[in-house]
Amino acid sequence: MSNPTSAQRFPVSYAQQMLCLFDAGEEDSGPFGPRHNITWSWRVRGRVDTATLVEAMGDVVVRHEALRTRIVRDGDDLYQSVLPASPAQLSEVDLSAVAPEDRDRRAEELIIELEGSPFPMEPLPLLRAVLGRFDEQDSVLVLIMHHAAVDGWSAQVIARDTAEAYARRRGHDVAERPEPGQYRDFAVWQRESVAEVVPETALAFWRQKLDGARMATATTDFPRSADLPKNTAVLRYTIDSDLTAAVRAAGRANRSTPFIVLLAAYYVLLARRTGGTDLVVPTIGAHRKQAQFHDAVGNFTNFLPLRTDVADAATFQDVIQRTRATFLEAYSREIPFLEVLGAAPAVMAPAAEDDQALVAFQVLQLPFTLDGETVGDLELRTVPRRLSQERATEIPDGALWQLDISAEGEISAYLGFNTHKFTEVTMRAMADEFTQVLKDTVLDPQAPLRL
């Protein structure tokens, strides 16, 4: 396994290049600032040996180069530099005074505290952990990673590999996984295989598809020119199991995923809010088509603008079918978002207006979870996220709507928003409207549609 003794230099990926475009060089904000992290957390049953956990985290840092990589900007020269592995930091928090009935809530509060705390990109590695001990057999483990280097898929890979490395170091028979692809190899492939990454047929598709299109935006409560202090908050809520079951049923009936059904409902919401019917929604995808990068750690995420015209749709089923067609044609021609913008630069024009901001839409489709499983001598259970928070990991500009169908059969909704753009009242109203749209549509997709 590669473990260089000095810095190695590689080109940046398209995703890293796009992050650099969002970076204004401010020390306390931006995609490379200390407020842009991602967490993975477990309630742990069993005694955790902290020395072994630190060693296991070190194994993961060696295994995944992205955790020890810097993005370097030297004038016009932009590259990533892979450095030798160094120890990851682990801190302990004494939670023994918390009553047993309050432990679930305190575990989530600890995660919120950590997500709102600064985590700069120096020093490396871009992984640290906090272990909160309720007692010797009950604890909460929070892995914190910098979001510039790690996406949601990667966070699961890191968590799984940490658990397995810990079990091996404790003497359990847990097989070593094959060596993963490295993110720098993905970046090299993108830059050296332009005809494959950005085929002319795909560029022509996006040029035609987005001709005359404009990204859907939301009117902000505070204009950009007000120059208010930057912050991101999160509204969390659930959509009940009956509506979630109806989303799944509508998907099955239309050969569609829950993502397509929920996106179709979002189109209806936008049509009602804006009065428009030719709608372009910014969506976020995993962008991991190559099997060799399924176990790689890095920021692979890609934005795709999905354009659907819902004019004259008689039923919600019509909207689902149109959304499905949009989804299939777009993802079969997926290219990096920067190249999409090169083909259709005017699509982003509304986002530059003083009182407008993007609301990106994402349905989590993660590859696996370790929830309720025993790895070695530890039982791991994910911590349900229910609480809203006043400070969270930074969203570059606007808002992010993130939906996930939980193991309990409900939709867990995350609505992150810039408080210097939107108020909580506005976000709650939007969330309530979306829930109402679901009630109006998925419960009877063939009923007459009201836009």
Short mmCIF file of C-alpha atoms in Angstrom, two decimals:
data_model
loop_
_atom_site.label_atom_id
_atom_site.label_comp_id
_atom_site.label_asym_id
_atom_site.label_seq_id
_atom_site.Cartn_x
_atom_site.Cartn_y
_atom_site.Cartn_z
CA MET A 1 0.00 0.00 0.00
CA SER A 2 1.31 3.41 -0.93
CA ASN A 3 2.71 5.39 2.01
CA PRO A 4 5.03 8.03 0.55
CA THR A 5 7.86 9.43 2.62
CA SER A 6 7.55 12.88 1.00
CA ALA A 7 4.77 14.88 -0.59
CA GLN A 8 3.50 13.60 -3.93
CA ARG A 9 1.85 15.97 -6.40
CA PHE A 10 -1.22 15.19 -8.54
CA PRO A 11 -3.84 17.13 -10.52
CA VAL A 12 -7.08 18.14 -8.82
CA SER A 13 -10.39 16.56 -9.74
CA TYR A 14 -13.28 18.48 -11.25
CA ALA A 15 -15.01 18.39 -7.85
CA GLN A 16 -11.98 19.91 -6.15
CA GLN A 17 -11.72 22.54 -8.87
CA MET A 18 -15.36 23.48 -8.32
CA LEU A 19 -14.78 23.81 -4.57
CA CYS A 20 -11.96 26.20 -5.34
CA LEU A 21 -14.39 28.38 -7.31
CA PHE A 22 -16.55 28.70 -4.17
CA ASP A 23 -13.54 29.62 -2.05
CA ALA A 24 -13.17 33.34 -1.37
CA GLY A 25 -10.07 32.83 0.76
CA GLU A 26 -11.84 33.67 4.02
CA GLU A 27 -10.23 32.02 7.02
CA ASP A 28 -13.45 31.18 8.91
CA SER A 29 -15.69 30.05 6.04
CA GLY A 30 -15.77 28.47 2.63
CA PRO A 31 -15.26 24.89 1.42
CA PHE A 32 -11.69 24.79 2.78
CA GLY A 33 -12.52 26.63 5.99
CA PRO A 34 -12.96 25.14 9.48
CA ARG A 35 -16.79 25.04 9.33
CA HIS A 36 -17.07 22.50 6.53
CA ASN A 37 -17.06 19.06 8.11
CA ILE A 38 -19.01 15.81 7.93
CA THR A 39 -19.60 13.33 10.74
CA TRP A 40 -20.42 9.67 11.20
CA SER A 41 -21.59 8.51 14.61
CA TRP A 42 -22.46 5.32 16.47
CA ARG A 43 -23.78 4.33 19.86
CA VAL A 44 -21.35 1.63 20.89
CA ARG A 45 -22.10 -1.31 23.18
CA GLY A 46 -18.93 -2.84 24.60
CA ARG A 47 -15.78 -1.48 26.16
CA VAL A 48 -13.79 0.73 23.76
CA ASP A 49 -10.01 0.63 24.11
CA THR A 50 -8.88 4.10 23.12
CA ALA A 51 -5.27 3.18 22.34
CA THR A 52 -6.47 0.51 19.90
CA LEU A 53 -8.98 2.92 18.38
CA VAL A 54 -6.24 5.46 17.68
CA GLU A 55 -4.18 2.74 16.01
CA ALA A 56 -7.18 1.70 13.91
CA MET A 57 -7.75 5.28 12.79
CA GLY A 58 -4.07 5.40 11.84
CA ASP A 59 -4.60 2.31 9.67
CA VAL A 60 -7.41 4.12 7.88
CA VAL A 61 -5.26 7.22 7.30
CA VAL A 62 -2.62 5.01 5.71
CA ARG A 63 -5.26 3.19 3.63
CA HIS A 64 -6.96 6.32 2.25
CA GLU A 65 -4.63 9.00 0.88
CA ALA A 66 -7.37 11.66 0.65
CA LEU A 67 -7.21 12.01 4.45
CA ARG A 68 -3.61 13.19 4.17
CA THR A 69 -3.85 15.32 1.05
CA ARG A 70 -3.56 19.09 0.71
CA ILE A 71 -4.96 21.17 -2.12
CA VAL A 72 -2.24 23.63 -3.08
CA ARG A 73 -2.77 26.87 -4.97
CA ASP A 74 0.51 28.37 -6.13
CA GLY A 75 -0.49 31.31 -8.31
CA ASP A 76 -2.30 29.79 -11.28
CA ASP A 77 -0.97 26.34 -10.41
CA LEU A 78 -3.56 24.14 -8.67
CA TYR A 79 -2.75 20.62 -7.54
CA GLN A 80 -3.19 18.12 -4.71
CA SER A 81 -0.26 17.01 -2.61
CA VAL A 82 -0.31 13.61 -0.90
CA LEU A 83 1.71 13.51 2.34
CA PRO A 84 2.93 10.71 4.61
CA ALA A 85 0.50 9.33 7.20
CA SER A 86 0.39 10.96 10.63
CA PRO A 87 -1.59 10.04 13.77
CA ALA A 88 -5.28 10.92 13.97
CA GLN A 89 -6.54 12.72 17.07
CA LEU A 90 -8.97 11.08 19.51
CA SER A 91 -10.57 12.99 22.40
CA GLU A 92 -12.68 11.61 25.24
CA VAL A 93 -15.69 13.22 26.89
CA ASP A 94 -16.98 12.07 30.28
CA LEU A 95 -20.76 11.60 30.07
CA SER A 96 -21.12 9.43 33.16
CA ALA A 97 -23.36 11.99 34.89
CA VAL A 98 -26.04 11.65 32.20
CA ALA A 99 -29.08 9.67 33.37
CA PRO A 100 -29.84 6.53 31.30
CA GLU A 101 -33.13 7.94 30.02
CA ASP A 102 -31.34 11.06 28.73
CA ARG A 103 -28.49 9.31 26.94
CA ASP A 104 -30.05 9.18 23.46
CA ARG A 105 -30.67 12.91 23.42
CA ARG A 106 -27.25 13.72 24.91
CA ALA A 107 -25.57 11.59 22.23
CA GLU A 108 -27.22 13.63 19.50
CA GLU A 109 -26.43 16.88 21.29
CA LEU A 110 -22.75 15.90 21.37
CA ILE A 111 -22.80 15.31 17.60
CA ILE A 112 -24.41 18.72 17.06
CA GLU A 113 -21.78 20.38 19.26
CA LEU A 114 -19.01 18.77 17.23
CA GLU A 115 -20.57 19.63 13.86
CA GLY A 116 -20.71 23.26 14.96
CA SER A 117 -17.09 23.27 16.16
CA PRO A 118 -14.19 24.31 13.93
CA PHE A 119 -12.14 21.63 12.19
CA PRO A 120 -9.45 23.28 10.04
CA MET A 121 -7.64 21.55 7.19
CA GLU A 122 -4.36 21.84 9.06
CA PRO A 123 -2.80 19.86 10.55
CA LEU A 124 -3.39 16.64 8.66
CA PRO A 125 -4.93 14.08 8.72
CA LEU A 126 -8.46 15.22 7.91
CA LEU A 127 -9.95 12.70 10.34
CA ARG A 128 -10.44 12.94 14.08
CA ALA A 129 -12.76 11.34 16.61
CA VAL A 130 -14.50 12.05 19.90
CA LEU A 131 -15.55 9.26 22.25
CA GLY A 132 -18.23 10.16 24.78
CA ARG A 133 -18.42 7.56 27.57
CA PHE A 134 -21.68 7.07 29.44
CA ASP A 135 -20.18 4.04 31.19
CA GLU A 136 -17.69 1.29 30.40
CA GLN A 137 -20.18 -0.54 28.17
CA ASP A 138 -22.10 2.36 26.61
CA SER A 139 -20.55 5.19 24.61
CA VAL A 140 -21.05 7.37 21.55
CA LEU A 141 -18.30 7.53 18.94
CA VAL A 142 -18.22 10.47 16.52
CA LEU A 143 -15.87 10.47 13.55
CA ILE A 144 -15.29 13.97 12.15
CA MET A 145 -13.89 14.44 8.65
CA HIS A 146 -13.31 17.53 6.55
CA HIS A 147 -15.97 17.75 3.85
CA ALA A 148 -13.53 19.09 1.26
CA ALA A 149 -11.88 15.66 1.29
CA VAL A 150 -14.79 13.38 2.19
CA ASP A 151 -18.32 13.01 0.82
CA GLY A 152 -21.23 11.12 2.40
CA TRP A 153 -20.33 7.85 0.69
CA SER A 154 -16.71 8.18 1.83
CA ALA A 155 -17.80 8.80 5.42
CA GLN A 156 -19.43 5.36 5.45
CA VAL A 157 -16.30 3.76 3.97
CA ILE A 158 -14.12 5.41 6.64
CA ALA A 159 -16.47 4.34 9.44
CA ARG A 160 -16.61 0.74 8.21
CA ASP A 161 -12.83 0.54 7.73
CA THR A 162 -12.24 2.02 11.20
CA ALA A 163 -14.53 -0.54 12.82
CA GLU A 164 -12.90 -3.42 10.97
CA ALA A 165 -9.34 -2.21 11.65
CA TYR A 166 -10.20 -1.89 15.36
CA ALA A 167 -11.57 -5.44 15.44
CA ARG A 168 -8.47 -6.83 13.72
CA ARG A 169 -6.20 -5.05 16.19
CA ARG A 170 -8.24 -6.54 19.01
CA GLY A 171 -7.46 -9.99 17.62
CA HIS A 172 -10.71 -10.79 15.83
CA ASP A 173 -10.78 -12.64 12.52
CA VAL A 174 -11.91 -9.81 10.24
CA ALA A 175 -10.52 -10.11 6.74
CA GLU A 176 -8.51 -7.26 5.25
CA ARG A 177 -10.36 -5.75 2.30
CA PRO A 178 -8.64 -5.39 -1.09
CA GLU A 179 -6.59 -2.24 -1.50
CA PRO A 180 -8.95 0.57 -2.50
CA GLY A 181 -8.60 2.92 -5.41
CA GLN A 182 -7.09 6.25 -4.44
CA TYR A 183 -8.74 9.59 -5.10
CA ARG A 184 -5.65 10.99 -6.81
CA ASP A 185 -5.96 8.15 -9.36
CA PHE A 186 -9.54 9.27 -10.02
CA ALA A 187 -8.33 12.84 -10.57
CA VAL A 188 -5.58 11.67 -12.91
CA TRP A 189 -8.09 9.58 -14.86
CA GLN A 190 -10.44 12.56 -15.22
CA ARG A 191 -7.68 14.78 -16.57
CA GLU A 192 -6.07 12.21 -18.87
CA SER A 193 -9.27 10.68 -20.29
CA VAL A 194 -11.12 13.77 -21.48
CA ALA A 195 -12.83 12.00 -24.37
CA GLU A 196 -14.29 9.48 -21.91
CA VAL A 197 -15.06 11.91 -19.08
CA VAL A 198 -16.50 14.64 -21.30
CA PRO A 199 -17.61 13.06 -24.59
CA GLU A 200 -18.73 15.42 -27.34
CA THR A 201 -22.13 13.73 -27.51
CA ALA A 202 -22.74 14.55 -23.83
CA LEU A 203 -21.66 18.17 -24.29
CA ALA A 204 -24.03 18.48 -27.23
CA PHE A 205 -26.85 17.01 -25.14
CA TRP A 206 -26.37 19.48 -22.29
CA ARG A 207 -25.98 22.40 -24.68
CA GLN A 208 -29.34 21.56 -26.26
CA LYS A 209 -31.10 20.42 -23.08
CA LEU A 210 -30.31 23.62 -21.17
CA ASP A 211 -30.76 26.03 -24.06
CA GLY A 212 -32.86 28.87 -22.68
CA ALA A 213 -33.08 27.21 -19.24
CA ARG A 214 -32.55 28.94 -15.92
CA MET A 215 -31.91 27.29 -12.56
CA ALA A 216 -34.83 27.41 -10.12
CA THR A 217 -33.99 29.60 -7.14
CA ALA A 218 -35.71 30.76 -3.97
CA THR A 219 -36.23 34.38 -3.00
CA THR A 220 -34.13 35.09 0.08
CA ASP A 221 -35.17 36.93 3.22
CA PHE A 222 -31.92 38.88 3.25
CA PRO A 223 -30.17 40.10 0.09
CA ARG A 224 -26.58 39.18 -0.59
CA SER A 225 -25.70 42.87 -0.51
CA ALA A 226 -26.65 43.04 3.19
CA ASP A 227 -23.34 41.25 3.85
CA LEU A 228 -24.58 39.57 7.04
CA PRO A 229 -22.36 37.20 9.07
CA LYS A 230 -22.21 33.78 7.46
CA ASN A 231 -23.75 30.78 9.18
CA THR A 232 -25.55 27.55 8.30
CA ALA A 233 -28.39 26.11 10.38
CA VAL A 234 -30.35 22.89 9.96
CA LEU A 235 -34.05 22.15 10.21
CA ARG A 236 -34.74 18.44 10.78
CA TYR A 237 -38.13 16.81 10.62
CA THR A 238 -39.74 13.51 9.63
CA ILE A 239 -42.33 12.54 7.04
CA ASP A 240 -44.53 9.79 8.45
CA SER A 241 -44.45 6.14 7.43
CA ASP A 242 -47.78 6.27 5.54
CA LEU A 243 -46.53 8.97 3.19
CA THR A 244 -43.17 7.23 2.87
CA ALA A 245 -44.89 3.97 1.95
CA ALA A 246 -46.93 5.88 -0.65
CA VAL A 247 -43.71 7.31 -2.12
CA ARG A 248 -42.32 3.80 -2.49
CA ALA A 249 -45.58 2.48 -3.97
CA ALA A 250 -45.69 5.29 -6.53
CA GLY A 251 -42.12 4.45 -7.46
CA ARG A 252 -42.85 0.77 -7.97
CA ALA A 253 -45.93 1.57 -10.06
CA ASN A 254 -43.88 3.81 -12.34
CA ARG A 255 -40.62 1.83 -12.47
CA SER A 256 -38.98 4.65 -10.56
CA THR A 257 -36.81 5.11 -7.50
CA PRO A 258 -37.92 7.06 -4.40
CA PHE A 259 -35.55 9.80 -5.59
CA ILE A 260 -37.51 10.23 -8.82
CA VAL A 261 -40.85 10.36 -6.99
CA LEU A 262 -39.59 12.86 -4.42
CA LEU A 263 -38.00 14.99 -7.14
CA ALA A 264 -41.30 14.94 -9.03
CA ALA A 265 -43.02 16.22 -5.88
CA TYR A 266 -40.39 18.93 -5.62
CA TYR A 267 -41.18 20.03 -9.17
CA VAL A 268 -44.83 20.37 -8.14
CA LEU A 269 -43.78 22.42 -5.11
CA LEU A 270 -41.71 24.75 -7.30
CA ALA A 271 -44.52 25.13 -9.81
CA ARG A 272 -46.89 26.15 -7.01
CA ARG A 273 -44.39 28.55 -5.44
CA THR A 274 -43.14 30.21 -8.61
CA GLY A 275 -45.95 29.81 -11.12
CA GLY A 276 -43.44 28.39 -13.61
CA THR A 277 -43.61 25.00 -15.30
CA ASP A 278 -40.24 24.76 -17.11
CA LEU A 279 -38.13 23.91 -14.07
CA VAL A 280 -34.42 23.21 -13.54
CA VAL A 281 -33.42 21.72 -10.18
CA PRO A 282 -29.81 21.39 -8.97
CA THR A 283 -29.31 17.83 -7.74
CA ILE A 284 -26.34 16.12 -6.14
CA GLY A 285 -25.13 12.64 -7.09
CA ALA A 286 -22.42 10.23 -5.95
CA HIS A 287 -20.62 10.15 -9.35
CA ARG A 288 -18.96 6.77 -8.71
CA LYS A 289 -19.55 4.83 -11.89
CA GLN A 290 -16.20 3.02 -11.92
CA ALA A 291 -16.11 -0.07 -9.70
CA GLN A 292 -12.48 0.55 -8.73
CA PHE A 293 -13.52 3.71 -6.87
CA HIS A 294 -16.48 2.30 -4.91
CA ASP A 295 -14.27 1.89 -1.82
CA ALA A 296 -12.25 5.05 -2.43
CA VAL A 297 -12.33 8.06 -0.11
CA GLY A 298 -12.62 11.51 -1.61
CA ASN A 299 -15.10 14.13 -2.68
CA PHE A 300 -16.72 12.55 -5.74
CA THR A 301 -19.99 14.50 -5.60
CA ASN A 302 -21.29 16.10 -8.75
CA PHE A 303 -24.07 18.60 -9.40
CA LEU A 304 -26.50 17.96 -12.23
CA PRO A 305 -29.23 20.39 -13.31
CA LEU A 306 -32.35 18.36 -14.09
CA ARG A 307 -34.77 20.17 -16.42
CA THR A 308 -38.40 19.04 -16.59
CA ASP A 309 -41.42 20.81 -18.03
CA VAL A 310 -44.59 19.98 -16.07
CA ALA A 311 -46.92 22.13 -18.19
CA ASP A 312 -50.20 20.38 -19.00
CA ALA A 313 -49.43 17.46 -16.67
CA ALA A 314 -52.88 16.12 -15.85
CA THR A 315 -51.84 13.89 -12.93
CA PHE A 316 -48.89 13.40 -10.63
CA GLN A 317 -48.20 10.17 -12.46
CA ASP A 318 -47.53 12.30 -15.56
CA VAL A 319 -44.99 14.32 -13.56
CA ILE A 320 -43.30 11.13 -12.33
CA GLN A 321 -43.00 9.82 -15.90
CA ARG A 322 -41.52 13.11 -17.13
CA THR A 323 -39.12 13.23 -14.18
CA ARG A 324 -38.07 9.65 -14.84
CA ALA A 325 -37.30 10.48 -18.47
CA THR A 326 -35.29 13.53 -17.36
CA PHE A 327 -33.36 11.46 -14.83
CA LEU A 328 -32.48 8.65 -17.24
CA GLU A 329 -31.32 10.90 -20.06
CA ALA A 330 -29.29 13.15 -17.74
CA TYR A 331 -27.50 10.47 -15.74
CA SER A 332 -26.70 8.43 -18.83
CA ARG A 333 -24.87 11.54 -20.09
CA GLU A 334 -23.42 12.72 -16.79
CA ILE A 335 -20.32 14.87 -17.02
CA PRO A 336 -18.64 17.12 -14.41
CA PHE A 337 -20.77 20.14 -13.54
CA LEU A 338 -18.04 22.55 -14.59
CA GLU A 339 -18.30 21.15 -18.11
CA VAL A 340 -22.09 21.46 -18.01
CA LEU A 341 -21.64 25.13 -17.11
CA GLY A 342 -19.21 25.54 -19.98
CA ALA A 343 -21.89 24.22 -22.34
CA ALA A 344 -24.73 26.30 -20.84
CA PRO A 345 -23.32 29.13 -18.69
CA ALA A 346 -26.56 31.13 -18.59
CA VAL A 347 -28.34 28.41 -16.60
CA MET A 348 -26.83 29.77 -13.37
CA ALA A 349 -27.72 33.41 -13.97
CA PRO A 350 -30.61 33.58 -11.42
CA ALA A 351 -28.29 32.45 -8.60
CA ALA A 352 -26.23 35.61 -9.05
CA GLU A 353 -29.17 37.92 -8.37
CA ASP A 354 -29.04 39.82 -5.09
CA ASP A 355 -32.19 38.28 -3.59
CA GLN A 356 -32.01 34.75 -5.04
CA ALA A 357 -30.28 31.56 -3.90
CA LEU A 358 -30.11 27.94 -4.96
CA VAL A 359 -31.87 25.15 -3.08
CA ALA A 360 -30.12 21.90 -4.03
CA PHE A 361 -32.10 18.67 -3.79
CA GLN A 362 -30.68 15.32 -2.74
CA VAL A 363 -32.05 11.94 -1.74
CA LEU A 364 -29.41 9.91 0.10
CA GLN A 365 -28.61 6.61 -1.60
CA LEU A 366 -25.63 5.39 0.39
CA PRO A 367 -24.04 2.01 -0.35
CA PHE A 368 -24.27 0.38 3.09
CA THR A 369 -24.54 1.06 6.80
CA LEU A 370 -23.25 -0.65 9.91
CA ASP A 371 -26.39 -0.32 12.01
CA GLY A 372 -27.19 -2.84 14.70
CA GLU A 373 -24.24 -4.99 13.65
CA THR A 374 -21.46 -6.46 15.78
CA VAL A 375 -17.92 -5.98 14.53
CA GLY A 376 -15.36 -7.74 16.70
CA ASP A 377 -16.37 -7.12 20.32
CA LEU A 378 -18.41 -3.95 19.68
CA GLU A 379 -22.06 -3.58 18.72
CA LEU A 380 -22.60 -0.49 16.55
CA ARG A 381 -25.87 1.39 16.17
CA THR A 382 -26.27 4.61 14.20
CA VAL A 383 -27.52 7.62 16.12
CA PRO A 384 -30.90 8.86 14.81
CA ARG A 385 -30.81 12.53 13.90
CA ARG A 386 -33.96 14.37 14.98
CA LEU A 387 -32.82 17.67 16.46
CA SER A 388 -32.52 20.91 14.51
CA GLN A 389 -29.42 22.98 15.09
CA GLU A 390 -28.43 26.63 14.97
CA ARG A 391 -24.90 26.01 13.66
CA ALA A 392 -23.88 23.20 11.36
CA THR A 393 -21.43 22.33 8.63
CA GLU A 394 -21.30 25.07 6.06
CA ILE A 395 -23.40 25.15 2.90
CA PRO A 396 -21.64 27.33 0.31
CA ASP A 397 -24.62 29.38 -0.88
CA GLY A 398 -28.35 28.96 -0.30
CA ALA A 399 -29.90 25.75 1.01
CA LEU A 400 -29.70 21.97 0.72
CA TRP A 401 -32.71 19.68 1.00
CA GLN A 402 -31.61 16.16 1.88
CA LEU A 403 -34.05 13.26 2.28
CA ASP A 404 -33.34 9.75 3.51
CA ILE A 405 -35.70 6.81 4.04
CA SER A 406 -34.86 5.52 7.51
CA ALA A 407 -34.86 1.94 8.77
CA GLU A 408 -38.08 2.79 10.64
CA GLY A 409 -39.84 3.45 7.32
CA GLU A 410 -40.02 7.22 7.67
CA ILE A 411 -38.38 9.90 5.57
CA SER A 412 -35.80 11.76 7.62
CA ALA A 413 -35.52 15.27 6.23
CA TYR A 414 -32.55 17.62 6.56
CA LEU A 415 -33.01 21.20 5.37
CA GLY A 416 -29.75 23.07 5.77
CA PHE A 417 -29.80 26.78 5.04
CA ASN A 418 -27.69 29.92 5.24
CA THR A 419 -29.09 32.08 8.03
CA HIS A 420 -27.68 35.16 6.30
CA LYS A 421 -30.01 34.31 3.39
CA PHE A 422 -33.09 32.67 4.94
CA THR A 423 -35.00 32.68 8.24
CA GLU A 424 -36.10 29.53 10.02
CA VAL A 425 -39.72 30.63 9.54
CA THR A 426 -39.24 30.61 5.77
CA MET A 427 -37.61 27.19 5.82
CA ARG A 428 -40.33 25.69 8.02
CA ALA A 429 -42.98 27.05 5.69
CA MET A 430 -41.22 25.48 2.70
CA ALA A 431 -40.93 22.14 4.52
CA ASP A 432 -44.63 22.20 5.43
CA GLU A 433 -45.55 23.00 1.82
CA PHE A 434 -43.50 20.06 0.57
CA THR A 435 -45.22 17.69 3.00
CA GLN A 436 -48.58 18.99 1.78
CA VAL A 437 -47.52 18.40 -1.83
CA LEU A 438 -46.72 14.79 -0.95
CA LYS A 439 -50.16 14.37 0.60
CA ASP A 440 -51.75 15.89 -2.51
CA THR A 441 -49.85 13.65 -4.91
CA VAL A 442 -48.41 10.33 -3.79
CA LEU A 443 -51.53 9.16 -1.95
CA ASP A 444 -53.39 9.20 -5.28
CA PRO A 445 -50.98 9.75 -8.19
CA GLN A 446 -53.78 9.47 -10.79
CA ALA A 447 -55.97 12.17 -9.29
CA PRO A 448 -56.25 15.52 -11.15
CA LEU A 449 -53.11 17.54 -10.47
CA ARG A 450 -53.16 21.07 -9.09
CA LEU A 451 -50.12 23.18 -9.96
#
